[in-house]
Coordinates of C-alpha atoms in Angstrom, one line a residue:
M1 CA 4.0 262.9 28.0
D2 CA 0.6 261.6 28.8
D3 CA -1.0 260.2 25.7
S4 CA -4.4 261.4 26.8
I5 CA -3.3 264.9 26.1
L6 CA -2.2 263.9 22.6
I7 CA -5.7 262.5 22.0
E8 CA -7.2 266.0 22.8
L9 CA -4.9 267.3 20.1
E10 CA -6.2 265.0 17.4
C11 CA -8.1 266.5 14.5
P12 CA -11.7 265.0 14.6
V13 CA -11.7 264.7 10.9
C14 CA -8.4 263.1 9.8
T15 CA -7.1 262.2 13.3
N16 CA -3.7 263.8 12.6
L17 CA -2.3 265.8 15.5
L18 CA -3.2 269.5 15.6
S19 CA -0.5 272.1 15.2
P20 CA -0.6 275.9 14.7
P21 CA -2.7 277.4 13.2
I22 CA -5.6 275.5 14.7
R23 CA -8.9 276.6 13.1
Q24 CA -12.5 276.4 14.6
C25 CA -16.0 276.2 13.4
A26 CA -18.8 278.4 14.7
T27 CA -19.6 275.9 17.4
G28 CA -16.0 275.7 18.6
H29 CA -14.8 272.4 17.1
S30 CA -11.1 272.6 16.2
V31 CA -9.6 271.1 13.0
C32 CA -6.2 271.0 11.4
S33 CA -5.1 273.4 8.7
D34 CA -5.5 270.8 5.9
C35 CA -9.1 269.9 6.8
F36 CA -9.9 273.6 7.2
V37 CA -8.9 274.1 3.6
K38 CA -10.6 271.0 2.2
L39 CA -13.9 271.2 4.0
K40 CA -16.6 273.9 3.8
K41 CA -18.4 272.9 6.9
C42 CA -17.6 271.2 10.2
S43 CA -18.1 267.4 9.9
L44 CA -19.3 267.3 13.5
C45 CA -22.0 269.9 13.6
L46 CA -22.3 271.0 9.9
R47 CA -21.7 274.6 10.8
E48 CA -19.4 276.8 8.8
F49 CA -15.8 277.4 9.7
T50 CA -14.8 280.8 11.0
D51 CA -11.5 282.7 10.9
S52 CA -11.1 282.2 14.7
R53 CA -8.3 280.1 16.1
N54 CA -8.0 278.0 19.2
F55 CA -5.1 279.7 20.9
T56 CA -5.3 277.6 24.0
L57 CA -4.7 274.4 22.0
E58 CA -2.0 276.2 20.0
S59 CA -0.2 277.1 23.1
L60 CA -0.4 273.6 24.4
S61 CA 0.8 272.1 21.1
L62 CA 4.0 274.2 21.4
K63 CA 4.8 272.7 24.8
I64 CA 4.3 269.0 24.4
K65 CA 6.4 266.5 22.5
Y66 CA 4.8 264.7 19.6
P67 CA 5.7 261.2 18.3
C68 CA 7.5 261.0 15.0
E69 CA 5.2 260.6 12.0
N70 CA 7.1 257.3 11.3
E71 CA 6.3 255.9 14.7
S72 CA 4.5 252.9 13.2
Y73 CA 7.7 252.1 11.2
G74 CA 9.9 252.0 14.3
C75 CA 10.9 255.6 15.0
Q76 CA 10.7 256.2 18.8
Q77 CA 11.6 259.9 18.8
R78 CA 9.5 262.4 20.7
L79 CA 9.8 265.9 19.3
T80 CA 8.5 269.4 20.0
Y81 CA 6.6 271.3 17.3
S82 CA 9.7 273.2 16.2
E83 CA 11.7 270.0 15.9
R84 CA 9.3 267.9 14.0
E85 CA 9.8 269.3 10.5
D86 CA 13.6 269.0 10.6
H87 CA 13.5 265.5 12.1
H88 CA 10.9 264.2 9.6
R89 CA 13.1 265.5 6.7
N90 CA 16.0 263.4 7.9
C91 CA 14.1 260.4 9.4
R92 CA 14.9 257.2 7.6
K93 CA 12.1 255.2 9.1
G94 CA 9.1 254.7 7.0
L95 CA 11.0 255.4 3.7
K96 CA 10.8 252.5 1.3
F97 CA 13.1 251.9 -1.7
S98 CA 13.1 249.4 -4.6
C99 CA 16.1 247.2 -5.3
A100 CA 17.9 248.4 -8.4
M101 CA 18.6 244.9 -9.6
E102 CA 16.7 244.3 -12.9
G103 CA 13.4 242.5 -12.3
C104 CA 13.8 242.3 -8.5
P105 CA 10.5 243.1 -6.7
F106 CA 12.2 243.8 -3.3
V107 CA 11.1 247.0 -1.5
G108 CA 12.3 248.0 2.0
D109 CA 13.9 250.6 4.1
P110 CA 17.6 251.5 3.7
A111 CA 18.7 249.0 6.3
D112 CA 16.7 246.2 4.8
L113 CA 17.8 247.2 1.3
K114 CA 21.5 246.9 2.4
A115 CA 20.9 243.5 3.9
H116 CA 19.0 242.3 0.8
W117 CA 21.8 243.4 -1.5
L118 CA 24.4 241.7 0.7
S119 CA 22.3 238.5 0.7
K120 CA 22.6 238.3 -3.1
R121 CA 26.3 237.6 -3.0
T122 CA 27.2 234.2 -4.3
I123 CA 31.0 234.1 -3.9
F124 CA 32.6 230.8 -3.2
R125 CA 36.1 231.5 -4.6
D126 CA 38.9 234.0 -4.0
V127 CA 38.0 235.6 -7.3
Q128 CA 34.7 235.5 -9.1
K129 CA 34.4 236.5 -12.7
D130 CA 31.1 237.5 -14.2
V131 CA 31.0 237.6 -18.0
V132 CA 28.2 239.8 -19.0
H133 CA 27.0 240.9 -22.5
L134 CA 26.0 244.5 -22.7
I135 CA 24.4 246.5 -25.5
N136 CA 23.8 250.2 -26.0
G137 CA 21.2 251.6 -23.5
Q138 CA 22.0 249.3 -20.7
Y139 CA 23.9 250.0 -17.5
K140 CA 25.7 248.9 -14.3
V141 CA 24.6 249.7 -10.8
D142 CA 26.3 249.2 -7.4
L143 CA 25.4 250.0 -3.8
I144 CA 27.8 252.4 -2.1
E145 CA 28.0 253.4 1.6
A146 CA 29.5 256.8 2.6
F147 CA 28.8 259.2 5.5
N148 CA 26.6 256.4 7.0
E149 CA 24.3 256.8 4.1
L150 CA 23.5 254.6 1.1
F151 CA 23.8 255.5 -2.6
W152 CA 23.2 253.9 -6.0
F153 CA 26.1 254.4 -8.3
K154 CA 24.9 254.0 -11.9
R155 CA 26.7 254.0 -15.2
S156 CA 25.1 253.8 -18.6
F157 CA 26.8 253.2 -22.0
Y158 CA 25.3 254.2 -25.2
D159 CA 25.6 256.6 -28.2
D160 CA 29.4 256.7 -27.8
N161 CA 29.0 258.1 -24.3
I162 CA 29.5 257.0 -20.7
Y163 CA 27.0 258.4 -18.3
F164 CA 27.6 258.6 -14.5
A165 CA 24.8 259.2 -11.9
M166 CA 24.6 258.9 -8.1
Q167 CA 21.3 258.5 -6.3
Y168 CA 20.9 259.1 -2.6
I169 CA 18.9 256.4 -0.8
G170 CA 17.0 258.4 1.7
N171 CA 14.7 261.4 2.1
P172 CA 14.6 263.1 -1.3
T173 CA 15.1 266.6 0.2
K174 CA 18.5 265.5 1.4
A175 CA 19.9 264.3 -1.9
E176 CA 21.5 267.6 -2.9
S177 CA 23.5 267.6 0.3
F178 CA 25.9 265.3 -1.6
Y179 CA 27.8 265.3 -4.8
F180 CA 30.3 263.0 -6.5
E181 CA 33.3 263.2 -8.7
V182 CA 34.7 260.8 -11.3
E183 CA 38.3 261.5 -12.1
F184 CA 40.2 259.9 -15.0
C185 CA 44.0 259.9 -15.2
E186 CA 46.6 258.4 -17.5
I187 CA 47.8 255.0 -16.5
N188 CA 51.1 255.0 -14.5
T189 CA 51.6 258.8 -14.9
N190 CA 48.8 260.4 -12.8
R191 CA 48.9 263.3 -15.2
N192 CA 46.4 265.0 -17.7
K193 CA 43.4 264.4 -15.4
L194 CA 39.8 264.7 -16.5
T195 CA 37.2 265.2 -13.8
L196 CA 33.4 265.0 -13.9
S197 CA 31.4 266.3 -11.1
H198 CA 27.7 266.2 -10.4
M199 CA 25.1 266.6 -7.6
C200 CA 23.4 263.4 -6.3
S201 CA 19.8 263.0 -7.2
S202 CA 17.0 261.2 -5.4
T203 CA 15.7 257.7 -6.1
E204 CA 12.5 259.3 -7.3
I205 CA 14.2 259.9 -10.6
S206 CA 13.6 257.1 -13.1
D207 CA 16.6 255.7 -15.1
D208 CA 15.1 257.1 -18.3
K209 CA 15.3 260.6 -16.9
L210 CA 18.5 260.0 -15.0
F211 CA 20.5 259.4 -18.2
S212 CA 18.5 261.7 -20.5
Y213 CA 18.9 265.0 -18.8
S214 CA 22.2 266.6 -17.8
V215 CA 20.6 267.9 -14.6
Y216 CA 20.8 264.4 -13.2
S217 CA 24.0 262.8 -14.6
S218 CA 27.4 263.6 -16.0
R219 CA 28.4 262.5 -19.5
V220 CA 31.8 261.9 -21.2
G221 CA 32.3 260.7 -24.8
F222 CA 34.4 257.6 -25.5
D223 CA 36.7 259.8 -27.7
S224 CA 37.4 262.0 -24.7
V225 CA 38.7 259.1 -22.6
H226 CA 40.6 257.4 -25.4
S227 CA 43.9 258.8 -24.1
Y228 CA 43.2 257.2 -20.7
L229 CA 43.0 253.7 -22.0
A230 CA 45.8 251.2 -21.4
Y231 CA 45.6 248.7 -24.2
K232 CA 46.3 245.0 -23.5
S233 CA 46.7 242.1 -25.8
N234 CA 43.7 240.8 -27.8
C235 CA 42.2 244.3 -28.1
D236 CA 41.6 244.6 -24.3
A237 CA 41.8 248.1 -22.9
Q238 CA 41.8 249.2 -19.3
L239 CA 40.0 252.4 -18.3
V240 CA 40.9 253.7 -14.8
Y241 CA 39.0 256.3 -12.8
T242 CA 38.5 257.4 -9.2
L243 CA 35.1 257.9 -7.6
K244 CA 34.7 260.3 -4.7
I245 CA 31.6 261.3 -2.7
F246 CA 31.4 264.6 -0.9
Q247 CA 29.0 266.0 1.7
I248 CA 28.3 269.7 1.3
G249 CA 29.5 271.7 4.3
H250 CA 32.2 269.2 5.3
I251 CA 35.7 270.6 5.1
A252 CA 37.4 267.2 5.8
Q253 CA 38.6 264.9 3.1
P254 CA 35.9 263.0 1.2
N255 CA 34.5 260.0 3.0
L256 CA 34.7 257.9 -0.1
E257 CA 37.5 257.5 -2.6
K258 CA 37.9 254.6 -4.8
R259 CA 40.1 253.6 -7.7
I260 CA 38.3 251.7 -10.4
D261 CA 39.8 249.7 -13.2
E262 CA 37.4 249.2 -16.0
K263 CA 38.6 246.7 -18.7
E264 CA 36.9 247.0 -22.0
R265 CA 37.2 244.8 -25.0
F266 CA 37.3 246.7 -28.3
H267 CA 36.5 244.5 -31.3
K268 CA 38.0 245.6 -34.6
R269 CA 35.8 246.0 -37.6
N270 CA 37.5 247.1 -40.8
S271 CA 40.5 248.3 -38.7
Q272 CA 38.1 250.5 -36.7
A273 CA 37.1 249.9 -33.1
V274 CA 33.5 249.1 -32.6
K275 CA 31.8 252.0 -30.9
E276 CA 29.9 249.8 -28.4
K277 CA 32.5 249.6 -25.6
N278 CA 30.8 248.5 -22.4
P279 CA 32.5 247.2 -19.1
V280 CA 31.2 244.5 -16.8
A281 CA 32.5 243.4 -13.4
E282 CA 35.1 241.0 -12.4
K283 CA 34.5 240.7 -8.6
T284 CA 36.7 239.8 -5.6
E285 CA 35.6 237.8 -2.6
R286 CA 34.4 240.8 -0.6
N287 CA 32.4 242.3 -3.5
L288 CA 28.7 242.4 -3.9
P289 CA 27.6 241.2 -7.3
D290 CA 27.2 243.6 -10.2
Q291 CA 23.5 243.9 -11.0
S292 CA 23.9 244.8 -14.7
N293 CA 21.2 244.3 -17.3
K294 CA 22.2 241.4 -19.5
G295 CA 21.9 240.8 -23.2
G296 CA 23.5 241.8 -26.5
S297 CA 26.8 240.7 -28.1
V298 CA 29.7 242.8 -26.8
K299 CA 31.7 240.8 -24.3
V300 CA 33.7 242.8 -21.9
N301 CA 35.6 242.3 -18.6
S302 CA 36.5 244.7 -15.8
S303 CA 38.4 244.4 -12.6
E304 CA 38.3 246.9 -9.7
K305 CA 40.2 247.7 -6.5
K306 CA 38.6 248.5 -3.2
D307 CA 39.1 251.3 -0.7
S308 CA 38.8 250.3 2.9
Q309 CA 36.0 252.8 3.5
L310 CA 33.7 251.3 0.9
L311 CA 30.7 249.0 1.5
I312 CA 31.3 247.3 -1.9
E313 CA 33.5 247.4 -4.8
L314 CA 32.2 248.9 -8.0

């Protein structure tokens, strides 16, 4: 499409491309709907706007193809007026996301975010063990890839509860197209299952809200998962659960299924287990590093197994 025609469809006030309805002032200057609402008079001739519309330009705007609003960020799509809204809702160009690693200033699009996360791996052995100290109110976060999309999988441990949340890294309007399940089962029996399920949320939701409102996360009490713990020596206990991500409308099996072994150390105090039971990661060679907040006094270890469809191991 000749770009000179697109120039004729630029709003003279904001320079955005005109689309129906295209309003006019008394002189005949055309402006976009947003400027028509914001301004009382035409900025070109200072005459008042009327209720008349420029049907000639409206007809033309329905026939040409517009560049994507994220063209400056690399999207090369050309779209008709009817295609623009749906494309923009799903276009990943131009969207910027912060790294979930504590204190990391990185901001980038999903592809750059994935590359950034991968660049943080510092694995030089077949097995890498990260010993992390966790306290109530802190959490673990990992990057997950499923359905060619990226997600933050976050777990928080406080007030005798484990909180699970999944955030979609993309257009916020698409977040509720996905949901996740966390399933607990007894070790070596695969019986007496406990399943948590929740919709994914967008990255616009802060961690404070994410774990404070049930609309954003699932919660299970430590007492509820006690029967799913496999105790080891020295008060070690292993909590096993499976993570699945589903896309609404897909009948096929979930794209993501992962078995997770969380080892937790329960310190005894007056013959009672300390209530602060918090896992941290023991990684393998192909894992990305756990980006947990650090501090506190409860020392815990966890090991996890990887499904071949996963980007990383939790």
